[in-house]
Tab-separated table of C-alpha atoms and ligand atoms in Angstrom:
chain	number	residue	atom	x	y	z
A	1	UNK	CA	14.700	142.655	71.394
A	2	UNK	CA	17.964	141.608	70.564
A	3	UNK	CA	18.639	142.802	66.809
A	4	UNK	CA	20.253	139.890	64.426
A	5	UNK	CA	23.585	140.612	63.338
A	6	UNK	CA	22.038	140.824	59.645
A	7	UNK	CA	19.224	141.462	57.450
A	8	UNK	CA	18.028	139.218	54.991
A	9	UNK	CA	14.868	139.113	52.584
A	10	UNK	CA	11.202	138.645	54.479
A	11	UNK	CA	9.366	137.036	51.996
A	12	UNK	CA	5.822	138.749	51.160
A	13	UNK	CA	4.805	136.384	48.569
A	14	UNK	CA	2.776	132.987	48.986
A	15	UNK	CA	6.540	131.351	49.694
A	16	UNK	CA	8.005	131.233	52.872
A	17	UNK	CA	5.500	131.508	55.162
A	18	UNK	CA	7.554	131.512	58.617
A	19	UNK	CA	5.977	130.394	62.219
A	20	UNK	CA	8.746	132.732	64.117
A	21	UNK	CA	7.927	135.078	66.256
A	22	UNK	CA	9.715	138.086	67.340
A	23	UNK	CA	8.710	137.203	70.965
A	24	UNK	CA	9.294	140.257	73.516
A	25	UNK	CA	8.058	139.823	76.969
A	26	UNK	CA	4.781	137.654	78.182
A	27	UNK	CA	2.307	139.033	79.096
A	28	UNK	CA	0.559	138.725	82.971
A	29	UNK	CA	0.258	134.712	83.294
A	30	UNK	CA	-3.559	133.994	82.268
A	31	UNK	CA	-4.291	131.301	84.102
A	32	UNK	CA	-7.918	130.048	83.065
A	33	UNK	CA	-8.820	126.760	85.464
A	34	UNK	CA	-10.215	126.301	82.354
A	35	UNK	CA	-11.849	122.616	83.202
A	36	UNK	CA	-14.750	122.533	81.006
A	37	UNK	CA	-16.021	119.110	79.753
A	38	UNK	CA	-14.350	117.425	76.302
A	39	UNK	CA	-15.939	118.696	73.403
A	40	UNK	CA	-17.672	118.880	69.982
A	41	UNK	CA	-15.053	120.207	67.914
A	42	UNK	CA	-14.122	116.376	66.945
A	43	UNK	CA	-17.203	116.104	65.260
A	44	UNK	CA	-17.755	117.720	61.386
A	45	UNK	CA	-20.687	119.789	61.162
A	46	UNK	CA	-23.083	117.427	59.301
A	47	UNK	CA	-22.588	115.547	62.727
A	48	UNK	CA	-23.209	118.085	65.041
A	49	UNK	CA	-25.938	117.744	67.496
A	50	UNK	CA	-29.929	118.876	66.732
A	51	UNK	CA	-32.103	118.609	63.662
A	52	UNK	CA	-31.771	120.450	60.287
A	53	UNK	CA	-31.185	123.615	60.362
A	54	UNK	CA	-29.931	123.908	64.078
A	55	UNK	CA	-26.735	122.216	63.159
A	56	UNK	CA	-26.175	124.558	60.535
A	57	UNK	CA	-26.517	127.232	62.587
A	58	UNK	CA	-24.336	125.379	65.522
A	59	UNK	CA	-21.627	125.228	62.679
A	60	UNK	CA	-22.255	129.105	62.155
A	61	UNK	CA	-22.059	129.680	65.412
A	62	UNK	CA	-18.436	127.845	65.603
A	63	UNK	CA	-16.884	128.478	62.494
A	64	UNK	CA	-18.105	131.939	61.125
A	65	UNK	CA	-18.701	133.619	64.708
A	66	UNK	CA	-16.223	131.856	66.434
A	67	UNK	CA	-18.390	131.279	70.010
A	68	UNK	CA	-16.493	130.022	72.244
A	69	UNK	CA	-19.319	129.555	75.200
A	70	UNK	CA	-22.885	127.567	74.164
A	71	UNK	CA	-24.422	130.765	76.161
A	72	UNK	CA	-23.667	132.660	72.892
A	73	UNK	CA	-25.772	131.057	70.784
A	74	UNK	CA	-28.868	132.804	71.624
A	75	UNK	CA	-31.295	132.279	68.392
A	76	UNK	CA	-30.642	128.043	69.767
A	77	UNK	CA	-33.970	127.256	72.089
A	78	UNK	CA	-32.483	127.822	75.980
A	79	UNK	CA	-33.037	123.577	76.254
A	80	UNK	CA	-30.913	122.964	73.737
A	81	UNK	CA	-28.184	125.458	75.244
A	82	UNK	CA	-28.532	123.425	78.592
A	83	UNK	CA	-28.324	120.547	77.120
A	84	UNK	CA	-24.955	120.948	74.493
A	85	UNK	CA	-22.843	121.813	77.407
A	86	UNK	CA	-23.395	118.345	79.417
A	87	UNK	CA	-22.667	116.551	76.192
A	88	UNK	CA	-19.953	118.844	74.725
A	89	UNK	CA	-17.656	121.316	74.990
A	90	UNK	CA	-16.240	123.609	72.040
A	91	UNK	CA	-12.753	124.341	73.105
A	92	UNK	CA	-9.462	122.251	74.023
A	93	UNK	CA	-7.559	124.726	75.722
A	94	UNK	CA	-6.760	126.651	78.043
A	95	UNK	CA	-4.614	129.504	77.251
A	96	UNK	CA	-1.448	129.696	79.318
A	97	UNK	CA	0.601	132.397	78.190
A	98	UNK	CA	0.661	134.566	75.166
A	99	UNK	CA	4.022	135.777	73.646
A	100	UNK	CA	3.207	138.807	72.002
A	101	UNK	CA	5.584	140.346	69.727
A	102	UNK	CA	6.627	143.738	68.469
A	103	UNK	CA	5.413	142.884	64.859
A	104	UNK	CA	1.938	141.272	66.093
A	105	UNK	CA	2.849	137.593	65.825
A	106	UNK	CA	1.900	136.075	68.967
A	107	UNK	CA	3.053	132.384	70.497
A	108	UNK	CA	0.179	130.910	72.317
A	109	UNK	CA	0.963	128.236	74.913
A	110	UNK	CA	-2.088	126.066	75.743
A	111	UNK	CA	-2.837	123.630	77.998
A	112	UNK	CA	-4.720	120.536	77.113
A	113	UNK	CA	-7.071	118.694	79.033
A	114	UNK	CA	-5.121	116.085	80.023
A	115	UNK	CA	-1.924	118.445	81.061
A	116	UNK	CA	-0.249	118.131	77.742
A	117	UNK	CA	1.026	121.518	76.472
A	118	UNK	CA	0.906	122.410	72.730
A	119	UNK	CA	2.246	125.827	71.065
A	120	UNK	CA	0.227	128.121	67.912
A	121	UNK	CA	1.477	131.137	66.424
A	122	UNK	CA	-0.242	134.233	65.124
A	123	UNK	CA	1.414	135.849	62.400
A	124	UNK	CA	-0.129	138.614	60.835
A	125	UNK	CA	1.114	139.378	57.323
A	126	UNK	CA	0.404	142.808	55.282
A	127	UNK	CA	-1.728	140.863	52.879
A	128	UNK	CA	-3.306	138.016	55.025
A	129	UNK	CA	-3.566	136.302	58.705
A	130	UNK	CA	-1.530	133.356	58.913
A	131	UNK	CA	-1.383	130.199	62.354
A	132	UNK	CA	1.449	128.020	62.411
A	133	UNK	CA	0.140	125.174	64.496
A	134	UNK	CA	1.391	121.643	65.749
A	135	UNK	CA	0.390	118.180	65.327
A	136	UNK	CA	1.695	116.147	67.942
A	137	UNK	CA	3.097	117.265	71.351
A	138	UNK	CA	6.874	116.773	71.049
A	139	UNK	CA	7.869	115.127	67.994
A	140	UNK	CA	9.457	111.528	67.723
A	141	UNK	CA	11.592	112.213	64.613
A	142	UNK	CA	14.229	113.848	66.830
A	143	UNK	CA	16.204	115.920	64.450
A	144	UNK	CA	19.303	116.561	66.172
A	145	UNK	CA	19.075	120.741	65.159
A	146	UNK	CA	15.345	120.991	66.325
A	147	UNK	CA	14.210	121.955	69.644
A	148	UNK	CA	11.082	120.242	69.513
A	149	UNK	CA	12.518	116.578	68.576
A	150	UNK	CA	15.040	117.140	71.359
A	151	UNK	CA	11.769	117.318	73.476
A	152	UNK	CA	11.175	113.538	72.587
A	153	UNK	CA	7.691	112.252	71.928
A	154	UNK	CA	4.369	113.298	74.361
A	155	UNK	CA	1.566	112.032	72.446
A	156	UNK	CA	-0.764	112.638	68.711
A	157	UNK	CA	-3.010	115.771	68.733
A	158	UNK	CA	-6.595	114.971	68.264
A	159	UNK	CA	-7.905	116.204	65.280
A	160	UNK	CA	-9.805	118.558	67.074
A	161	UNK	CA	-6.702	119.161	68.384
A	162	UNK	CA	-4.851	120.309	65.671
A	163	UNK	CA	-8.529	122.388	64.567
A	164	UNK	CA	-8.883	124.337	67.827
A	165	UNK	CA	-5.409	125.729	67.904
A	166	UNK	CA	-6.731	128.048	65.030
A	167	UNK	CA	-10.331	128.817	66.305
A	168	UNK	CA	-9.004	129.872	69.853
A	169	UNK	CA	-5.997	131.856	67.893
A	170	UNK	CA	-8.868	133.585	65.916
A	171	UNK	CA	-10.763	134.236	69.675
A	172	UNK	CA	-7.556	135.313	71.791
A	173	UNK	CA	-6.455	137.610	68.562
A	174	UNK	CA	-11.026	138.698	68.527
A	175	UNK	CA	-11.185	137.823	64.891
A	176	UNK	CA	-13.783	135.577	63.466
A	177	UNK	CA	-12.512	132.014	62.598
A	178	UNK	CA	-12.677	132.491	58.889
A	179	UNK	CA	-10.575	135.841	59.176
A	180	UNK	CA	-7.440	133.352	59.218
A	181	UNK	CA	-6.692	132.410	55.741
A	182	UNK	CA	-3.878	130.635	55.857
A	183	UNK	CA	-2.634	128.088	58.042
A	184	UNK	CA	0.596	126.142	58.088
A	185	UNK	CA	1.455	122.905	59.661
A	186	UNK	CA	5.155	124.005	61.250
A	187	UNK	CA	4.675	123.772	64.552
A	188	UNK	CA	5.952	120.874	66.832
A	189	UNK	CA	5.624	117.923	65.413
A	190	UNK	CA	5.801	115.905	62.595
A	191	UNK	CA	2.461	116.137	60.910
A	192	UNK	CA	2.767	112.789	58.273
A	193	UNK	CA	3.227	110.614	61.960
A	194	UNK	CA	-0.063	111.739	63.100
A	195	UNK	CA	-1.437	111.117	59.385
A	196	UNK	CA	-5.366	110.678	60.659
A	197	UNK	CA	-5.954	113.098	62.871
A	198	UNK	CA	-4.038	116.161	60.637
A	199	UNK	CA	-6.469	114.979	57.472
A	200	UNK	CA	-9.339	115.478	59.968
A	201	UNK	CA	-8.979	118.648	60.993
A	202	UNK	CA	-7.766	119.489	57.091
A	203	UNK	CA	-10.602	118.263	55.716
A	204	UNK	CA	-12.502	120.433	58.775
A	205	UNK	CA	-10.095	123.117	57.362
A	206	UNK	CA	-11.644	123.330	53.786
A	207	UNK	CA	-15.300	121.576	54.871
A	208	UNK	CA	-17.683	124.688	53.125
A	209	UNK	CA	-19.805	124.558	56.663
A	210	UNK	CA	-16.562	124.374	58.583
A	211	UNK	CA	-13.219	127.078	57.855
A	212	UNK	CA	-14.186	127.277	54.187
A	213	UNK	CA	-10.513	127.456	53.446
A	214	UNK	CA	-8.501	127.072	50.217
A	215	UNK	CA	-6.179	124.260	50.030
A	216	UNK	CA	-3.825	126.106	48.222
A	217	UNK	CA	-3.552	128.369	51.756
A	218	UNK	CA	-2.642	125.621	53.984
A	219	UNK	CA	0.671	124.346	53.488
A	220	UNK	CA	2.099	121.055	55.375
A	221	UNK	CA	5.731	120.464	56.161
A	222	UNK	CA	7.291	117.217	56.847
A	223	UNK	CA	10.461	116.031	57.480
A	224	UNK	CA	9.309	113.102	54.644
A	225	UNK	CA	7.478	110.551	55.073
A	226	UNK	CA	6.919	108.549	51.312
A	227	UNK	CA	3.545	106.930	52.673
A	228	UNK	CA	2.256	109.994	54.271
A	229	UNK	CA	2.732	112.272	51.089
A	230	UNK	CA	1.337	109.498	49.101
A	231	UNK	CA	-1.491	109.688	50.982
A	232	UNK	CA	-1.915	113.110	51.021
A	233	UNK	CA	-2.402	112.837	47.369
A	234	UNK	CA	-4.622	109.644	47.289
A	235	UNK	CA	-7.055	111.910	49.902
A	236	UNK	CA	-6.956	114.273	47.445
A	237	UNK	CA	-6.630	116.776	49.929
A	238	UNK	CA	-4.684	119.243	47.748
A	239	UNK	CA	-2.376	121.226	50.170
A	240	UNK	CA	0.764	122.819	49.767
A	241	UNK	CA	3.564	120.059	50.585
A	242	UNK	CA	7.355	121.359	52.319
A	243	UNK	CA	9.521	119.160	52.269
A	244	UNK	CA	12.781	119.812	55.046
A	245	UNK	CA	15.308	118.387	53.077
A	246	UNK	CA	17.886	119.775	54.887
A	247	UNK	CA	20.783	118.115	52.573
A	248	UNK	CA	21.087	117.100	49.194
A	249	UNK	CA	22.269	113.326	49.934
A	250	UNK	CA	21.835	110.783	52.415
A	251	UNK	CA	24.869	110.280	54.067
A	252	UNK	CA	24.785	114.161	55.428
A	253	UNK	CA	21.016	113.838	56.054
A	254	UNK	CA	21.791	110.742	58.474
A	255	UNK	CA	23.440	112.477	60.379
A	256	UNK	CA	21.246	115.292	61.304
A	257	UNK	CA	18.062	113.398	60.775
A	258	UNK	CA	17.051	110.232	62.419
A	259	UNK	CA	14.079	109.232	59.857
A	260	UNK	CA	16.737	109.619	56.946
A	261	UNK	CA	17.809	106.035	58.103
A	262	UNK	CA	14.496	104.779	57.095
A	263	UNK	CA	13.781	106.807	54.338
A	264	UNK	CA	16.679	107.613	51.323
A	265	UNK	CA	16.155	110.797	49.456
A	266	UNK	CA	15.390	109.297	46.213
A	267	UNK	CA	12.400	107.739	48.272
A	268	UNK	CA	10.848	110.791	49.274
A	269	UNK	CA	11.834	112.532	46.564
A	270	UNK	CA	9.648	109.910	43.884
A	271	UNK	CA	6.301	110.338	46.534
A	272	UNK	CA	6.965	114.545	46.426
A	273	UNK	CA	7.447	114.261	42.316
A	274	UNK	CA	3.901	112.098	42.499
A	275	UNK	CA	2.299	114.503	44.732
A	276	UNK	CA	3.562	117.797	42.354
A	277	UNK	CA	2.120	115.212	39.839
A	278	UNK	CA	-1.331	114.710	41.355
A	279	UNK	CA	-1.422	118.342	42.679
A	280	UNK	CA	1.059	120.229	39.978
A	281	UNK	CA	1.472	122.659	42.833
A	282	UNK	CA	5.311	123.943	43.519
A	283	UNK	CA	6.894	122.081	46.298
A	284	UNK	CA	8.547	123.885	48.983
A	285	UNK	CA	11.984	122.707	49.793
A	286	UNK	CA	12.966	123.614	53.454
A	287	UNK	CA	16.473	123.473	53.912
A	288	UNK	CA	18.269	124.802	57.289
A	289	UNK	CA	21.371	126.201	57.333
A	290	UNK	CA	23.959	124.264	59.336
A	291	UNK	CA	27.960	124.995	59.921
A	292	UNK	CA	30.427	123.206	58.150
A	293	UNK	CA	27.045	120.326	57.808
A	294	UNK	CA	25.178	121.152	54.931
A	295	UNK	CA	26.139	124.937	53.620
A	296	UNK	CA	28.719	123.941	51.169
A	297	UNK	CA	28.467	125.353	47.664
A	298	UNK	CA	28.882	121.922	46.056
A	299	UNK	CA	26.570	120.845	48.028
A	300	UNK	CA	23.969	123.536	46.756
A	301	UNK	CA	25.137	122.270	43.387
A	302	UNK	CA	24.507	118.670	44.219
A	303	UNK	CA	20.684	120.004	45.589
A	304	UNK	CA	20.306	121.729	42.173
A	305	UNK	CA	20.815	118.476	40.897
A	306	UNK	CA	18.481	116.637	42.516
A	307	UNK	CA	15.615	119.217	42.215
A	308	UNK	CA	16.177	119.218	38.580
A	309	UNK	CA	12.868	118.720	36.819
A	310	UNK	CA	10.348	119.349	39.538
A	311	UNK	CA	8.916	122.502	40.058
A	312	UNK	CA	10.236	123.771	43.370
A	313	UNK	CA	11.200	126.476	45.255
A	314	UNK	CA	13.840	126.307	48.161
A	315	UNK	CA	13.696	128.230	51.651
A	316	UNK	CA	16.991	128.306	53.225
A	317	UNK	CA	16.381	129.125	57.005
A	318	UNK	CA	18.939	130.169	58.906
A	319	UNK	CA	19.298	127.761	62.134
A	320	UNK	CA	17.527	129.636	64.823
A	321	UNK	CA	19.867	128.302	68.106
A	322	UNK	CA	18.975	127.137	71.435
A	323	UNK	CA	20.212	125.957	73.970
A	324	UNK	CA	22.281	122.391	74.059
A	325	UNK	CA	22.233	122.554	70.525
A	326	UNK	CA	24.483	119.592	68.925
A	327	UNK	CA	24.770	121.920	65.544
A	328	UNK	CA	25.408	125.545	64.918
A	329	UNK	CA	23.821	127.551	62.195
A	330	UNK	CA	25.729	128.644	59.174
A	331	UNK	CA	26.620	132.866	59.163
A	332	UNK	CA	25.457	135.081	56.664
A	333	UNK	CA	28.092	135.320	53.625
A	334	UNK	CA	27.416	131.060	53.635
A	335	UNK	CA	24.167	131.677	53.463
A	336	UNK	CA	24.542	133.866	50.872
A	337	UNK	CA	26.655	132.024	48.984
A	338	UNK	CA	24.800	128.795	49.167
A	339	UNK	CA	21.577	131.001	47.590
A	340	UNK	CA	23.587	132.612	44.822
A	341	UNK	CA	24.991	128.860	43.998
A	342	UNK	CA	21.866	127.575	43.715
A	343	UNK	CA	20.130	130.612	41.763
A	344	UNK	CA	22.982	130.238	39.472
A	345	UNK	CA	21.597	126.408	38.502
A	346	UNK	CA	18.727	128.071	37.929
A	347	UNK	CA	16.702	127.366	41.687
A	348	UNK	CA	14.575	129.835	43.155
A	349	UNK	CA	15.341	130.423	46.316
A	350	UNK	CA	14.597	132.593	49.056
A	351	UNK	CA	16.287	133.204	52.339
A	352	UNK	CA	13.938	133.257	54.806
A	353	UNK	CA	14.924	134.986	58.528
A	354	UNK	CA	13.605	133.368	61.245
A	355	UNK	CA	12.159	136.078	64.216
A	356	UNK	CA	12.149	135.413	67.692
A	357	UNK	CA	15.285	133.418	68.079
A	358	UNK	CA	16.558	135.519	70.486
A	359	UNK	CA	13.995	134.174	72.932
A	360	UNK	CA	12.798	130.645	71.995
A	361	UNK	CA	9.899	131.309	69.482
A	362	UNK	CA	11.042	130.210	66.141
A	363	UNK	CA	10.886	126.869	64.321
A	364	UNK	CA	12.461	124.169	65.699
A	365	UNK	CA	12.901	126.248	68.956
A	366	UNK	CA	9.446	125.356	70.081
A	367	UNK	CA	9.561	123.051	73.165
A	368	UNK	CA	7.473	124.578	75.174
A	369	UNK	CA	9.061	126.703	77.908
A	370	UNK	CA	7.244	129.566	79.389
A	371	UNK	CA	9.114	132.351	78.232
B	401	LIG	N1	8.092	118.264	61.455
B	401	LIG	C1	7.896	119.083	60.332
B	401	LIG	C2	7.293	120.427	60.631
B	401	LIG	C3	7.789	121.191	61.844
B	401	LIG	S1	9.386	121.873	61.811
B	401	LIG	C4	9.192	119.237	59.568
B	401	LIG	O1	10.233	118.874	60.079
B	401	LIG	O2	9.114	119.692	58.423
B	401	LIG	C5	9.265	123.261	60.684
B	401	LIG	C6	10.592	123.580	60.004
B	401	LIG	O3	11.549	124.145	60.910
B	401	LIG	C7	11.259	122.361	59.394
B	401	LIG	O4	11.759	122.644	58.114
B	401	LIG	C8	12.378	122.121	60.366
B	401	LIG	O5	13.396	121.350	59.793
B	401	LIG	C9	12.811	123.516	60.706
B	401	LIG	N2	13.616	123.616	61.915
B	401	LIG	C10	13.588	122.805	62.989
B	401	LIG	N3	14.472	123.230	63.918
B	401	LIG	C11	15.055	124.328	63.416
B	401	LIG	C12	16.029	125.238	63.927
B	401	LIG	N4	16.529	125.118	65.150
B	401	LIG	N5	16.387	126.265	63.144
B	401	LIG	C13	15.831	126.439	61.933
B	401	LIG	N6	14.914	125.630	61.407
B	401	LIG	C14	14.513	124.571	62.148
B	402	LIG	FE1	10.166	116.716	64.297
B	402	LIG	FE2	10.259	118.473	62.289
B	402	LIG	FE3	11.642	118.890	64.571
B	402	LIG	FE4	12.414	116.950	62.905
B	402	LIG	S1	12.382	119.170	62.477
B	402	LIG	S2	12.222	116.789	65.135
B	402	LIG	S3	10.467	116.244	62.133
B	402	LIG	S4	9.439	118.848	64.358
């Protein structure tokens, strides 16, 4: 693997969870045929087919076992086992390729039934099991640094969808569902523009029967969307909110970012100080570093300035290139200097390094090219 040119701080905390991947070679092509009839997963457990106690032991079956086959479930009566299959089916993909990497995080490509293509990550942290997964195939925003917006727009992930990426992460990586702790929403697409479907699986995400998981463990990025994060906190749904900022006034933020047009900072910044409000949990600020765009120590002044009073924490990410970029990403001693200016108003910041760039696995780099 190519080595980057310099070292920066990994975070290990709760901050900075990163969907890169150090991504090596693929392994063989697994090519599944997988063709097997749409599925179950769209349903929460109270809804899931038989009586009583049979669904609860479906959902046990799905979430705490992680079967991916109806065959599995042998204490269900063998009619009932015929029978699920012609009516559902428990997975969405087929896996295409995995990119494993020399750390353990592993890019999964998937195929969907209808063709579409959609992109998970297993990252495996000393203290927990983290998947980055994706809400939409492509992403309409079309940032002009990210990979996935240069894509253009394919369609909304189901919420099963969005739910599946982590079961069949769990079954490709032979953990049980619930093993996977954490989960963040970084993949492609922008998850506030497919608001429905990503509270679905969510609330599948925390259901008790379901994932069991903590909110405080599954963190959702957006490029900001007021309504959506407004929403997030009317649903109550309690996750961690990242906000990709990206620049600390409009007029640079135009020009990198399409949906900045639409939506001023002060805007989105008034729905994130609501949500800290409603949630009081610290707000992630995502902000990529770009040459000569947005790395300019006045400008980490200015950023200072408008974080003052809310309790955040900002992750500068050093632009992870591909190819046809419009933008390059800012070197090291900006990078550095853009941290210490902002630590010196008194922001926390971390610098987060982005793995994997070297062959097309990072954030913003996902548009889904085999290999
Ligand atoms: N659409 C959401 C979530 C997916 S992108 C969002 O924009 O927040 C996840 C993060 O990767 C965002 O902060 C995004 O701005 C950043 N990103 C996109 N392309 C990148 C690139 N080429 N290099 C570094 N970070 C990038
Ligand atoms: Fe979409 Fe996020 Fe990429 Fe922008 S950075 S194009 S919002 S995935």
């Amino acid at each position: 693997m190519k080595k980057p040119n310099f070292e920066l701080h990994i975070p290990d905390g709760d901050e900075g969870e990163a969907c890169y991947v150090p991504v090596q070679a693929p392994i063989a092509d697994v090519e599944l045929g997988d063709d097997r009839k749409p599925i179950l997963l769209p349903e929460p457990p109270d809804e899931l087919p038989g009586k009583g106690y049979r669904k609860g032991q479906i959902a046990s079956w799905l979430y705490k076992k992680g079967a991916r086959e109806w065959e599995e479930m042998t204490d269900l009566p063998r009619a009932l086992r015929e029978e699920l299959p012609r009516k559902w089916r428990i997975s969405e993909f087929a896996l295409v390729q995995a990119f494993p990497s020399s750390d353990g995080s592993v890019k999964y490509l998937f195929t969907l039934h209808d063709g579409s293509r959609t992109e998970a990550v297993y990252l495996p942290y000393k203290d927990r099991k983290t998947v980055c997964i994706s809400s939409q195939v492509g992403c309409p925003a079309g940032c002009t640094f990210c990979a996935t917006g240069k894509m253009g727009f394919g369609r909304n992930l189901t919420g099963s969808e969005i739910l599946d990426q982590i079961l069949a992460v769990a079954y490709h990586q032979g953990l049980a569902p619930r093993e996977i702790r954490n989960v963040v929403l970084m993949g492609m697409g922008e998850p506030l523009l497919n608001y429905e479907n990503v509270a679905w699986a969510v609330r599948r995400m925390l259901n008790k029967n379901a994932l069991a998981m903590s909110p405080r463990r599954i963190t959702l990025s957006t490029v900001g969307i007021p309504r959506g994060i407004r929403r997030l906190a009317e649903d109550d749904l309690g996750v961690k909110l990242a906000l990709s900022l990206h620049a600390p006034d409009d007029e640079t933020r135009q020009k990198i970012i399409p949906t900045a047009h639409r939506y001023s900072i002060a805007e989105i910044m008034e729905a994130v100080r609501e949500y800290f409000g409603h949630t009081k949990r610290r707000v992630t600020i995502e902000y990529t570093m770009l040459q000569g765009i947005n790395d300019r120590e006045e400008q980490a002044r200015e950023l200072a300035r408008i974080l003052k009073g809310l309790v955040a924490h900002v992750n500068l990410i050093p632009f992870n290139p591909w190819e046809g970029a419009p933008v390059s990403g800012s070197g090291k001693k900006r990078i550095q200097r853009f941290a210490a200016a902002l630590e010196r108003e008194g922001v926390p910041v971390t610098v987060r390094w982005s793995r994997g760039v070297d062959v097309g696995a990072a954030c913003g780099q996902l548009a889904l090219k085999n290999g």
